[in-house]
Amino acid sequence: MSFLDQDYREIITKAVIGKGRKFNEDTHIVNPTHQPSSILGCWIINHLYNAKRKGEDKVEVNGSYDINVWYSYNDHTKTEVVTERVTYTDVIDLSARDKQTVGNKVDVYAKVLQQPKSTSCTIDKATNKIKTEVEREFLVEVIGDTKVSVRVDPTATLGSDDDDWIDELT
């Protein structure tokens, strides 16, 4: 197809020009103020994140969350909740990329498919610290300008039928 070909037009429009997905599992060590006897609960709250493009084929998601662990101590006679703020960086490869992009200005969107959640929380008897396994999953999209070629009907006439529908409105 040639640019001068009268049967085609190139349209520049915004579209998803890159997409990626990543599942992550991390292990975190929480430092309790007392020697824990047992774990009574573990939950993740206050998840914050932002995403930015990293080169041509990656997106970097930087985030943080609080790990709260409720535990017993003093031979199961007292309880306490310990909170630790955790930061992370996930680099997500763009598995689908559009090669027909125009310009360098893009918008990056990240969607949490699975909020961070604790899948395991145990006491490390050797160190008396609490070990928790956390998993999370993201979907990222890069939105930018791309070219679309459309075929033009050379026999179509403009404006011939456009006014017919006006009389049908009341």
Short mmCIF file of C-alpha atoms in Angstrom, two decimals:
data_model
loop_
_atom_site.label_atom_id
_atom_site.label_comp_id
_atom_site.label_asym_id
_atom_site.label_seq_id
_atom_site.Cartn_x
_atom_site.Cartn_y
_atom_site.Cartn_z
CA MET A 1 0.00 0.00 0.00
CA SER A 2 1.29 3.40 -0.94
CA PHE A 3 0.48 6.62 0.93
CA LEU A 4 -0.72 8.03 -2.35
CA ASP A 5 -3.04 5.10 -2.96
CA GLN A 6 -6.51 6.68 -3.14
CA ASP A 7 -8.31 3.62 -1.73
CA TYR A 8 -6.60 3.78 1.71
CA ARG A 9 -6.19 6.35 4.49
CA GLU A 10 -3.93 6.27 7.53
CA ILE A 11 -5.57 7.30 10.80
CA ILE A 12 -3.55 8.11 13.89
CA THR A 13 -5.41 7.12 17.06
CA LYS A 14 -4.81 6.22 20.70
CA ALA A 15 -4.69 2.51 21.39
CA VAL A 16 -3.13 -0.10 23.64
CA ILE A 17 0.39 -0.39 22.24
CA GLY A 18 1.80 -2.67 24.93
CA LYS A 19 0.43 -5.11 27.49
CA GLY A 20 1.95 -7.30 30.18
CA ARG A 21 1.08 -9.35 33.24
CA LYS A 22 3.10 -10.58 36.21
CA PHE A 23 2.49 -12.69 39.32
CA ASN A 24 4.95 -12.24 42.19
CA GLU A 25 5.66 -14.01 45.45
CA ASP A 26 7.85 -12.41 48.13
CA THR A 27 9.08 -13.48 51.55
CA HIS A 28 9.22 -10.83 54.27
CA ILE A 29 10.68 -10.97 57.76
CA VAL A 30 8.75 -9.08 60.46
CA ASN A 31 10.55 -8.20 63.70
CA PRO A 32 8.25 -8.59 66.72
CA THR A 33 8.97 -6.71 69.94
CA HIS A 34 8.52 -9.89 72.03
CA GLN A 35 9.38 -13.56 71.49
CA PRO A 36 6.26 -14.91 69.73
CA SER A 37 4.46 -18.02 71.00
CA SER A 38 1.97 -18.33 68.13
CA ILE A 39 0.60 -16.45 65.13
CA LEU A 40 -3.02 -15.38 65.55
CA GLY A 41 -3.45 -13.56 62.23
CA CYS A 42 -1.64 -11.86 59.38
CA TRP A 43 -3.07 -9.36 56.91
CA ILE A 44 -1.88 -6.84 54.34
CA ILE A 45 -3.31 -3.29 54.22
CA ASN A 46 -2.60 0.16 52.75
CA HIS A 47 -1.40 -1.02 49.35
CA LEU A 48 -0.15 1.89 47.20
CA TYR A 49 1.56 1.69 43.80
CA ASN A 50 2.43 3.58 40.63
CA ALA A 51 3.67 2.47 37.22
CA LYS A 52 6.03 3.97 34.65
CA ARG A 53 7.50 2.84 31.38
CA LYS A 54 11.01 1.44 31.56
CA GLY A 55 12.58 1.40 28.11
CA GLU A 56 10.68 0.14 25.08
CA ASP A 57 9.46 -3.21 26.37
CA LYS A 58 9.06 -2.99 30.16
CA VAL A 59 6.92 -1.31 32.81
CA GLU A 60 8.14 -0.76 36.35
CA VAL A 61 5.60 -0.89 39.20
CA ASN A 62 6.79 0.61 42.49
CA GLY A 63 4.64 0.05 45.53
CA SER A 64 4.32 -0.45 49.24
CA TYR A 65 2.02 -2.07 51.79
CA ASP A 66 1.78 -2.68 55.52
CA ILE A 67 2.12 -6.18 56.96
CA ASN A 68 0.20 -6.58 60.22
CA VAL A 69 0.87 -9.67 62.32
CA TRP A 70 -1.17 -10.45 65.41
CA TYR A 71 0.72 -12.82 67.65
CA SER A 72 0.75 -14.17 71.19
CA TYR A 73 3.76 -14.06 73.49
CA ASN A 74 4.71 -14.73 77.11
CA ASP A 75 3.65 -18.39 76.81
CA HIS A 76 0.32 -17.50 75.11
CA THR A 77 -0.81 -15.11 77.87
CA LYS A 78 -0.52 -11.77 76.01
CA THR A 79 -1.05 -10.54 72.45
CA GLU A 80 0.30 -7.78 70.27
CA VAL A 81 0.04 -6.55 66.68
CA VAL A 82 3.29 -5.65 64.93
CA THR A 83 3.21 -3.59 61.70
CA GLU A 84 5.97 -3.24 59.13
CA ARG A 85 5.94 -1.17 55.94
CA VAL A 86 7.31 -3.03 52.91
CA THR A 87 8.31 -1.55 49.56
CA TYR A 88 8.70 -3.44 46.28
CA THR A 89 9.57 -2.99 42.63
CA ASP A 90 8.10 -5.26 39.96
CA VAL A 91 9.48 -5.05 36.42
CA ILE A 92 6.87 -6.35 33.97
CA ASP A 93 7.78 -7.36 30.42
CA LEU A 94 5.40 -6.20 27.71
CA SER A 95 4.43 -9.42 25.96
CA ALA A 96 2.31 -7.68 23.32
CA ARG A 97 3.73 -4.58 21.63
CA ASP A 98 2.60 -2.50 18.66
CA LYS A 99 5.46 -1.64 16.30
CA GLN A 100 3.45 1.06 14.45
CA THR A 101 3.62 3.63 17.25
CA VAL A 102 3.84 7.34 16.52
CA GLY A 103 5.73 9.64 18.91
CA ASN A 104 7.06 8.98 22.38
CA LYS A 105 4.25 10.27 24.62
CA VAL A 106 2.50 7.35 26.30
CA ASP A 107 0.26 6.72 29.29
CA VAL A 108 0.92 3.72 31.53
CA TYR A 109 -1.87 2.03 33.44
CA ALA A 110 -1.47 -0.69 36.06
CA LYS A 111 -4.35 -2.75 37.38
CA VAL A 112 -4.08 -5.01 40.40
CA LEU A 113 -5.41 -8.44 39.45
CA GLN A 114 -4.64 -9.77 42.93
CA GLN A 115 -4.11 -7.46 45.89
CA PRO A 116 -1.12 -8.40 48.06
CA LYS A 117 -2.16 -11.14 50.46
CA SER A 118 -0.35 -13.32 52.95
CA THR A 119 -0.38 -16.99 52.03
CA SER A 120 1.79 -18.17 54.93
CA CYS A 121 2.90 -16.68 58.24
CA THR A 122 5.23 -18.66 60.53
CA ILE A 123 7.65 -18.17 63.41
CA ASP A 124 11.30 -18.82 62.64
CA LYS A 125 12.33 -20.64 65.83
CA ALA A 126 16.04 -19.98 65.22
CA THR A 127 15.68 -16.18 65.11
CA ASN A 128 12.28 -15.65 66.85
CA LYS A 129 11.23 -13.52 63.89
CA ILE A 130 8.05 -13.86 61.85
CA LYS A 131 8.28 -14.97 58.22
CA THR A 132 5.40 -14.23 55.87
CA GLU A 133 4.86 -15.17 52.23
CA VAL A 134 3.02 -12.54 50.17
CA GLU A 135 1.68 -12.81 46.62
CA ARG A 136 0.34 -10.17 44.22
CA GLU A 137 -0.44 -9.83 40.50
CA PHE A 138 -0.55 -6.90 38.06
CA LEU A 139 -1.78 -6.23 34.54
CA VAL A 140 -0.16 -3.24 32.80
CA GLU A 141 -1.12 -1.43 29.61
CA VAL A 142 0.75 1.21 27.65
CA ILE A 143 -1.51 3.60 25.72
CA GLY A 144 -0.06 5.63 22.86
CA ASP A 145 -0.59 6.87 19.33
CA THR A 146 -0.58 4.29 16.56
CA LYS A 147 -1.45 4.18 12.86
CA VAL A 148 -4.46 2.38 11.46
CA SER A 149 -4.99 1.96 7.72
CA VAL A 150 -8.57 1.95 6.45
CA ARG A 151 -9.91 1.26 3.01
CA VAL A 152 -11.98 4.04 1.51
CA ASP A 153 -14.98 3.27 -0.71
CA PRO A 154 -14.35 5.37 -3.82
CA THR A 155 -17.99 5.02 -4.96
CA ALA A 156 -19.50 6.49 -1.77
CA THR A 157 -20.98 9.94 -2.07
CA LEU A 158 -20.86 12.30 0.85
CA GLY A 159 -24.00 13.97 2.11
CA SER A 160 -26.51 12.27 -0.18
CA ASP A 161 -28.33 10.35 2.57
CA ASP A 162 -27.19 12.35 5.58
CA ASP A 163 -30.22 14.67 5.67
CA ASP A 164 -32.87 11.94 5.30
CA TRP A 165 -32.92 10.99 9.00
CA ILE A 166 -33.52 14.57 10.22
CA ASP A 167 -37.20 14.47 9.13
CA GLU A 168 -37.76 11.31 11.19
CA LEU A 169 -36.95 13.02 14.49
CA THR A 170 -39.78 14.58 16.47
#
